[in-house]
Short mmCIF file of C-alpha atoms in Angstrom, two decimals:
data_model
loop_
_atom_site.label_atom_id
_atom_site.label_comp_id
_atom_site.label_asym_id
_atom_site.label_seq_id
_atom_site.Cartn_x
_atom_site.Cartn_y
_atom_site.Cartn_z
CA MET A 1 -77.80 -64.81 49.63
CA GLU A 2 -81.36 -66.14 48.56
CA LYS A 3 -84.53 -64.88 50.16
CA ILE A 4 -85.95 -68.60 49.06
CA CYS A 5 -86.01 -71.66 50.81
CA ASN A 6 -83.94 -73.86 48.50
CA ILE A 7 -84.55 -77.70 49.46
CA VAL A 8 -82.63 -80.76 47.68
CA ARG A 9 -83.93 -83.99 48.85
CA SER A 10 -81.23 -86.89 47.98
CA ASN A 11 -79.98 -90.03 50.19
CA ASP A 12 -76.90 -89.62 47.75
CA ILE A 13 -73.79 -87.54 49.59
CA GLU A 14 -71.89 -87.43 46.08
CA ASP A 15 -75.03 -85.09 45.37
CA LEU A 16 -74.63 -83.15 48.50
CA VAL A 17 -71.05 -82.68 47.70
CA GLY A 18 -71.65 -82.02 44.12
CA ILE A 19 -73.94 -79.27 45.27
CA ILE A 20 -71.10 -77.66 47.43
CA GLY A 21 -68.40 -77.48 44.50
CA ASP A 22 -65.14 -77.56 44.65
CA ARG A 23 -64.83 -73.66 44.47
CA GLN A 24 -64.03 -73.25 48.03
CA LYS A 25 -62.85 -74.83 51.49
CA VAL A 26 -65.47 -75.92 53.93
CA TRP A 27 -65.96 -75.64 57.65
CA MET A 28 -68.40 -78.51 59.16
CA ILE A 29 -70.14 -77.79 62.39
CA CYS A 30 -71.72 -81.02 63.18
CA ASP A 31 -73.88 -82.42 66.25
CA SER A 32 -71.24 -84.56 67.59
CA ASN A 33 -74.07 -87.16 68.06
CA VAL A 34 -74.40 -87.67 64.45
CA TRP A 35 -70.46 -87.77 63.39
CA SER A 36 -69.81 -91.53 63.36
CA SER A 37 -73.24 -92.76 61.93
CA PHE A 38 -73.69 -90.10 59.22
CA ALA A 39 -71.34 -87.08 58.79
CA CYS A 40 -67.70 -88.61 58.83
CA SER A 41 -69.02 -90.42 55.38
CA ILE A 42 -69.34 -86.09 54.19
CA ALA A 43 -66.32 -85.47 55.33
CA VAL A 44 -64.68 -88.34 53.25
CA GLU A 45 -66.18 -87.28 50.31
CA LEU A 46 -64.76 -83.86 51.09
CA GLY A 47 -61.65 -84.64 51.00
CA ASP A 48 -59.05 -81.82 50.92
CA ARG A 49 -62.29 -79.33 50.37
CA LEU A 50 -62.56 -79.81 54.31
CA LEU A 51 -60.51 -77.24 56.19
CA GLY A 52 -61.87 -78.42 59.43
CA LYS A 53 -64.64 -79.10 61.86
CA THR A 54 -66.62 -78.60 64.79
CA LEU A 55 -67.99 -81.05 66.90
CA LEU A 56 -71.00 -79.80 68.70
CA GLU A 57 -72.82 -80.70 72.09
CA ALA A 58 -76.13 -79.98 70.69
CA THR A 59 -78.03 -78.98 73.56
CA GLU A 60 -79.63 -75.47 74.19
CA GLU A 61 -77.21 -75.07 77.21
CA ARG A 62 -74.16 -75.10 74.97
CA LYS A 63 -76.64 -72.90 72.15
CA THR A 64 -74.85 -69.33 73.39
CA PHE A 65 -72.65 -66.52 72.23
CA GLU A 66 -69.88 -68.85 74.10
CA THR A 67 -69.98 -71.85 71.79
CA VAL A 68 -70.20 -69.18 68.81
CA GLN A 69 -67.08 -67.51 69.99
CA GLU A 70 -65.34 -71.24 70.01
CA ILE A 71 -66.41 -72.18 66.91
CA ILE A 72 -64.90 -68.43 65.19
CA THR A 73 -61.99 -68.68 67.30
CA ALA A 74 -61.05 -72.35 65.81
CA MET A 75 -62.15 -70.91 62.20
CA LEU A 76 -59.77 -68.00 62.18
CA MET A 77 -57.11 -70.20 63.94
CA ALA A 78 -57.06 -72.52 60.60
CA GLY A 79 -57.06 -69.71 58.14
CA ALA A 80 -60.62 -69.61 57.04
CA ASP A 81 -61.25 -66.55 54.80
CA ARG A 82 -64.57 -64.96 53.92
CA ASN A 83 -64.35 -67.86 50.98
CA VAL A 84 -65.23 -70.37 53.60
CA PHE A 85 -68.18 -72.44 53.34
CA VAL A 86 -70.16 -73.56 56.47
CA LEU A 87 -71.80 -76.69 56.72
CA GLY A 88 -74.07 -76.85 59.47
CA ILE A 89 -74.53 -81.04 59.95
CA GLY A 90 -76.82 -81.92 63.06
CA GLY A 91 -80.61 -80.78 64.63
CA GLY A 92 -82.26 -77.48 65.00
CA ILE A 93 -79.70 -76.73 67.65
CA THR A 94 -76.86 -77.22 65.09
CA THR A 95 -78.45 -75.73 62.04
CA ASP A 96 -79.20 -72.39 64.22
CA ILE A 97 -75.83 -72.32 65.79
CA SER A 98 -73.92 -73.10 62.07
CA GLY A 99 -76.27 -69.97 60.37
CA PHE A 100 -75.72 -67.67 62.85
CA VAL A 101 -71.88 -68.22 62.83
CA ALA A 102 -71.83 -67.92 58.69
CA SER A 103 -73.98 -65.04 59.09
CA ILE A 104 -71.46 -62.95 61.38
CA TYR A 105 -67.92 -64.41 60.35
CA LYS A 106 -66.29 -61.59 58.83
CA ARG A 107 -69.64 -60.06 57.83
CA GLY A 108 -71.21 -63.22 56.31
CA VAL A 109 -69.81 -66.39 54.71
CA ARG A 110 -71.81 -68.72 52.38
CA PHE A 111 -73.55 -71.75 54.36
CA ALA A 112 -75.85 -74.31 54.05
CA PHE A 113 -77.72 -77.30 56.12
CA VAL A 114 -78.00 -80.91 56.44
CA PRO A 115 -81.05 -81.34 59.13
CA THR A 116 -80.77 -84.81 60.32
CA THR A 117 -83.80 -85.00 62.49
CA LEU A 118 -87.57 -85.28 61.58
CA LEU A 119 -88.00 -81.70 63.43
CA ALA A 120 -85.08 -80.00 61.94
CA GLN A 121 -86.07 -81.56 58.24
CA VAL A 122 -89.99 -79.99 58.35
CA ASP A 123 -89.15 -77.09 60.43
CA ALA A 124 -86.08 -75.83 62.26
CA ALA A 125 -83.54 -75.77 59.13
CA ILE A 126 -86.30 -74.53 56.87
CA GLY A 127 -86.93 -70.64 56.61
CA GLY A 128 -83.39 -68.48 57.39
CA LYS A 129 -83.64 -68.15 61.26
CA ASN A 130 -80.35 -68.47 62.51
CA GLY A 131 -79.27 -67.62 66.29
CA VAL A 132 -78.84 -68.40 69.92
CA ASN A 133 -80.24 -68.48 73.38
CA PHE A 134 -79.63 -65.38 76.05
CA LEU A 135 -80.50 -65.48 79.73
CA SER A 136 -82.48 -68.65 78.91
CA TYR A 137 -84.47 -67.07 76.66
CA LYS A 138 -84.86 -69.07 73.31
CA ASN A 139 -83.49 -67.77 70.34
CA MET A 140 -83.42 -64.41 71.43
CA VAL A 141 -80.66 -63.20 69.76
CA GLY A 142 -80.27 -63.96 65.49
CA ILE A 143 -80.98 -63.18 61.99
CA ILE A 144 -82.75 -64.05 59.27
CA ARG A 145 -80.53 -65.37 56.30
CA GLN A 146 -81.41 -68.39 54.03
CA PRO A 147 -78.70 -70.97 53.70
CA GLU A 148 -78.00 -71.31 50.01
CA PHE A 149 -79.59 -74.88 50.42
CA THR A 150 -80.80 -76.84 53.17
CA PHE A 151 -79.89 -81.12 51.93
CA ILE A 152 -82.85 -83.29 52.78
CA SER A 153 -81.76 -87.24 53.32
CA SER A 154 -84.04 -89.95 54.94
CA SER A 155 -80.62 -91.99 55.74
CA PRO A 156 -79.98 -90.18 59.07
CA LEU A 157 -84.00 -90.43 60.12
CA LYS A 158 -83.27 -94.53 60.65
CA THR A 159 -80.71 -94.17 63.07
CA LEU A 160 -83.05 -91.92 65.18
CA PRO A 161 -84.51 -92.98 69.11
CA GLU A 162 -88.63 -92.59 68.99
CA THR A 163 -88.34 -89.96 71.26
CA GLU A 164 -86.37 -87.92 68.39
CA PHE A 165 -89.12 -89.03 66.06
CA ARG A 166 -91.52 -87.45 68.30
CA GLU A 167 -90.12 -84.09 68.71
CA GLY A 168 -90.45 -83.70 65.00
CA LEU A 169 -94.21 -85.24 64.77
CA ALA A 170 -95.28 -81.79 67.28
CA GLU A 171 -93.95 -79.37 64.25
CA LEU A 172 -95.28 -82.04 61.51
CA LEU A 173 -98.81 -81.94 62.95
CA LYS A 174 -98.30 -77.99 63.75
CA THR A 175 -97.77 -77.03 60.15
CA PHE A 176 -100.62 -79.28 58.79
CA LEU A 177 -102.75 -77.52 61.64
CA ILE A 178 -101.79 -74.14 60.06
CA ALA A 179 -102.69 -75.05 56.31
CA ASP A 180 -103.37 -78.55 55.19
CA ALA A 181 -106.17 -80.24 57.37
CA GLU A 182 -106.35 -83.39 55.25
CA ALA A 183 -102.94 -84.15 55.54
CA TYR A 184 -103.10 -83.46 59.31
CA ARG A 185 -105.84 -86.32 59.32
CA GLU A 186 -103.84 -88.60 57.42
CA ILE A 187 -100.90 -88.53 59.00
CA LEU A 188 -102.94 -89.35 62.14
CA SER A 189 -104.41 -92.03 60.47
CA LEU A 190 -100.69 -93.39 59.65
CA ILE A 191 -99.47 -93.36 63.00
CA ALA A 192 -102.54 -94.80 64.69
CA ASP A 193 -102.55 -97.90 62.62
CA ALA A 194 -98.65 -98.36 63.11
CA ARG A 195 -99.03 -97.98 66.63
CA SER A 196 -102.24 -100.59 66.78
CA ASN A 197 -99.87 -102.81 64.93
CA GLY A 198 -97.32 -102.25 67.50
CA LEU A 199 -94.89 -100.25 65.00
CA SER A 200 -92.73 -97.33 65.86
CA LEU A 201 -92.51 -94.07 64.12
CA LYS A 202 -88.98 -95.14 62.96
CA ASP A 203 -90.85 -98.44 61.74
CA ILE A 204 -92.51 -96.46 59.27
CA SER A 205 -90.16 -93.50 58.18
CA ASP A 206 -90.48 -94.39 54.37
CA ARG A 207 -94.66 -94.02 55.09
CA ILE A 208 -94.05 -90.54 56.73
CA GLU A 209 -91.53 -88.99 54.59
CA PRO A 210 -94.02 -87.76 51.86
CA TYR A 211 -95.85 -86.05 54.77
CA SER A 212 -92.41 -84.41 55.84
CA ALA A 213 -91.63 -83.65 52.48
CA ARG A 214 -95.47 -81.74 52.63
CA ALA A 215 -94.51 -79.84 55.31
CA ALA A 216 -91.52 -78.91 54.73
CA SER A 217 -93.00 -77.63 50.65
CA ILE A 218 -95.88 -75.55 53.16
CA LYS A 219 -93.20 -73.87 55.19
CA ALA A 220 -90.92 -72.79 52.41
CA ASP A 221 -93.80 -71.50 50.77
CA ILE A 222 -94.43 -69.54 53.27
CA VAL A 223 -91.35 -68.40 54.16
CA ALA A 224 -91.07 -67.11 50.94
CA GLN A 225 -93.92 -64.91 50.91
CA ASP A 226 -92.37 -63.19 53.75
CA PRO A 227 -89.01 -63.80 54.23
CA ASP A 228 -88.40 -61.39 56.97
CA GLU A 229 -91.38 -62.38 59.28
CA HIS A 230 -93.31 -58.96 59.08
CA GLY A 231 -96.85 -60.54 58.44
CA ILE A 232 -97.74 -63.85 57.21
CA ARG A 233 -94.18 -65.80 58.64
CA LYS A 234 -96.02 -65.29 61.95
CA VAL A 235 -98.68 -68.23 61.61
CA LEU A 236 -95.49 -70.90 61.95
CA ASN A 237 -95.13 -69.88 65.33
CA LEU A 238 -98.48 -71.62 66.08
CA GLY A 239 -98.26 -72.92 70.16
CA HIS A 240 -94.74 -71.37 70.21
CA THR A 241 -95.06 -68.38 72.96
CA PHE A 242 -96.81 -70.89 75.28
CA ALA A 243 -93.89 -73.62 74.52
CA HIS A 244 -90.83 -71.09 75.16
CA ALA A 245 -92.29 -70.23 78.18
CA ILE A 246 -92.35 -73.78 79.06
CA GLU A 247 -89.04 -74.48 78.22
CA LYS A 248 -87.40 -71.56 79.90
CA LEU A 249 -89.16 -72.12 82.98
CA SER A 250 -88.34 -75.64 82.93
CA ALA A 251 -84.48 -74.95 82.38
CA GLY A 252 -84.43 -77.05 79.59
CA ALA A 253 -86.07 -80.22 81.07
CA TRP A 254 -89.04 -79.90 78.81
CA SER A 255 -87.87 -80.50 74.65
CA HIS A 256 -88.93 -78.24 71.85
CA GLY A 257 -91.19 -80.52 70.52
CA ASN A 258 -93.18 -81.69 73.57
CA ALA A 259 -93.66 -78.04 74.75
CA VAL A 260 -94.99 -77.24 71.23
CA ALA A 261 -97.52 -80.07 71.63
CA VAL A 262 -98.97 -78.60 75.07
CA GLY A 263 -98.73 -74.86 73.43
CA ILE A 264 -100.67 -75.87 70.26
CA VAL A 265 -103.14 -77.34 72.70
CA LEU A 266 -103.12 -74.46 74.93
CA ALA A 267 -103.58 -72.31 71.78
CA ALA A 268 -106.54 -74.33 70.56
CA GLU A 269 -108.13 -73.66 74.26
CA LEU A 270 -107.42 -69.93 73.79
CA SER A 271 -108.98 -70.09 70.42
CA GLU A 272 -111.98 -70.92 71.46
CA LYS A 273 -112.52 -68.11 73.82
CA VAL A 274 -111.39 -64.96 71.70
CA LEU A 275 -112.65 -66.85 68.08
CA ALA A 276 -115.58 -68.83 66.80
CA THR A 277 -113.75 -71.82 66.20
CA GLU A 278 -115.09 -75.39 65.78
CA LYS A 279 -117.17 -76.68 68.37
CA GLY A 280 -114.80 -78.79 70.58
CA LEU A 281 -111.92 -77.93 68.64
CA ALA A 282 -109.41 -77.95 71.60
CA GLU A 283 -110.61 -81.17 72.65
CA ASN A 284 -110.32 -82.96 69.53
CA ILE A 285 -106.70 -81.31 69.24
CA ARG A 286 -105.85 -82.97 72.66
CA LYS A 287 -107.50 -86.23 71.88
CA ASP A 288 -105.28 -86.65 68.43
CA PHE A 289 -102.14 -85.73 70.23
CA ILE A 290 -102.54 -88.25 73.09
CA SER A 291 -103.46 -90.87 69.96
CA ALA A 292 -100.42 -90.09 68.73
CA GLY A 293 -98.16 -90.35 71.82
CA LEU A 294 -97.99 -86.31 72.50
CA PRO A 295 -98.03 -84.71 75.74
CA VAL A 296 -101.00 -82.43 76.02
CA GLU A 297 -100.95 -81.01 80.30
CA CYS A 298 -98.96 -78.12 80.89
CA PRO A 299 -96.67 -78.39 83.68
CA TYR A 300 -96.94 -74.64 84.59
CA SER A 301 -100.08 -72.18 85.07
CA LEU A 302 -100.14 -69.65 83.15
CA PRO A 303 -99.55 -66.75 85.58
CA GLU A 304 -96.15 -68.84 86.09
CA MET A 305 -95.74 -68.41 82.19
CA ALA A 306 -96.92 -64.91 82.03
CA ASP A 307 -93.17 -63.00 82.24
CA ALA A 308 -91.72 -65.39 79.74
CA MET A 309 -94.39 -64.49 77.44
CA ALA A 310 -94.28 -60.90 77.74
CA LYS A 311 -90.66 -60.91 76.82
CA ASP A 312 -91.16 -63.58 73.80
CA LYS A 313 -89.86 -62.46 70.31
CA LYS A 314 -92.82 -61.61 69.04
CA ALA A 315 -94.16 -59.43 71.49
CA GLY A 316 -94.26 -55.93 70.77
CA GLY A 317 -96.50 -52.57 71.62
CA GLY A 318 -97.42 -54.24 75.26
CA GLN A 319 -98.86 -57.13 72.94
CA VAL A 320 -98.06 -60.73 71.90
CA ALA A 321 -98.71 -62.23 68.33
CA PHE A 322 -100.43 -64.97 69.70
CA ILE A 323 -101.56 -67.81 66.54
CA LEU A 324 -104.92 -68.86 66.97
CA LEU A 325 -106.61 -71.74 65.29
CA LYS A 326 -110.75 -71.54 63.41
CA ARG A 327 -110.18 -74.95 62.34
CA PRO A 328 -107.42 -77.52 61.23
CA GLY A 329 -105.85 -75.72 58.53
CA GLU A 330 -107.18 -72.24 58.96
CA VAL A 331 -105.18 -69.80 61.46
CA GLU A 332 -105.34 -66.05 62.66
CA ILE A 333 -102.92 -63.76 63.98
CA VAL A 334 -104.31 -61.82 67.11
CA PRO A 335 -102.23 -59.77 69.35
CA LEU A 336 -103.34 -60.13 72.89
CA ASP A 337 -101.95 -58.73 76.32
CA VAL A 338 -100.32 -61.48 78.25
CA ALA A 339 -102.83 -60.59 81.13
CA ARG A 340 -105.65 -61.33 79.15
CA VAL A 341 -104.26 -64.67 78.30
CA CYS A 342 -103.84 -65.52 81.64
CA GLU A 343 -107.45 -64.19 82.63
#
């Protein structure tokens, strides 16, 4: 399995089936919400190459070992051998579970992703992180293993509700804050213009697509430099230590995208106290996110979040690697004690 992110962009399902080829049977793991509107056409194209499928209730509560066990049991009962090809179709929860199942089934089988949400297309389905939640901690158990390819199509985005688009918008802006200040300003201007004309994000999905492609490319480039997350790849976690704590304390009531938006604002505030940042950085980002329709107010105090942050996956040696902003387009990895952050 390669350690690079192979991204294929196409709206033609025949291209997807052609890449998979006819060398083996396929097991489809699919978000039940996109089965009838999108994924069933892939199943039809696969024909007798489709060995079986699992339709998931793609929620954080179902992102568990129990769900993985159910899928593996079904695959075993259907006679899936080491040549089976796992195809994950859905948002980030679905691709995380699919990649984890493929990575541990019979010590690893081939797999690929078809992300169907903006969040998954710009972030969750790119980079090779696969896993499940444990004891309400996000993605605490997993493996870094790249899919053979990630097939990105704009077709499923046209069916997304506005709330799902905003989920992806937070990760889109995060990526540009890390590495492309110009794209950050451009996408905010595009969204502001659309809102002033009474248009939704879905209405301008075709205009957003080049920016999602840019964000996916940025993440793929960063991952290629550090596939196992020992160094530079950590910058992709901007805002995520705060975000995961919010998600845990809310027991899933706060979605990932909304939590990331608030986490980035908190990271900007922390940056002003720790680094020599642009004057008014945090307030500017707060205004940007409000204009984009994203939440900016944290529902919990930092002391309430401290325990969850201390147990973050990025914690080590009593410190957590916080990603801080110097300015839009430039970040720094800073190990900090959670107690100091709360102060």
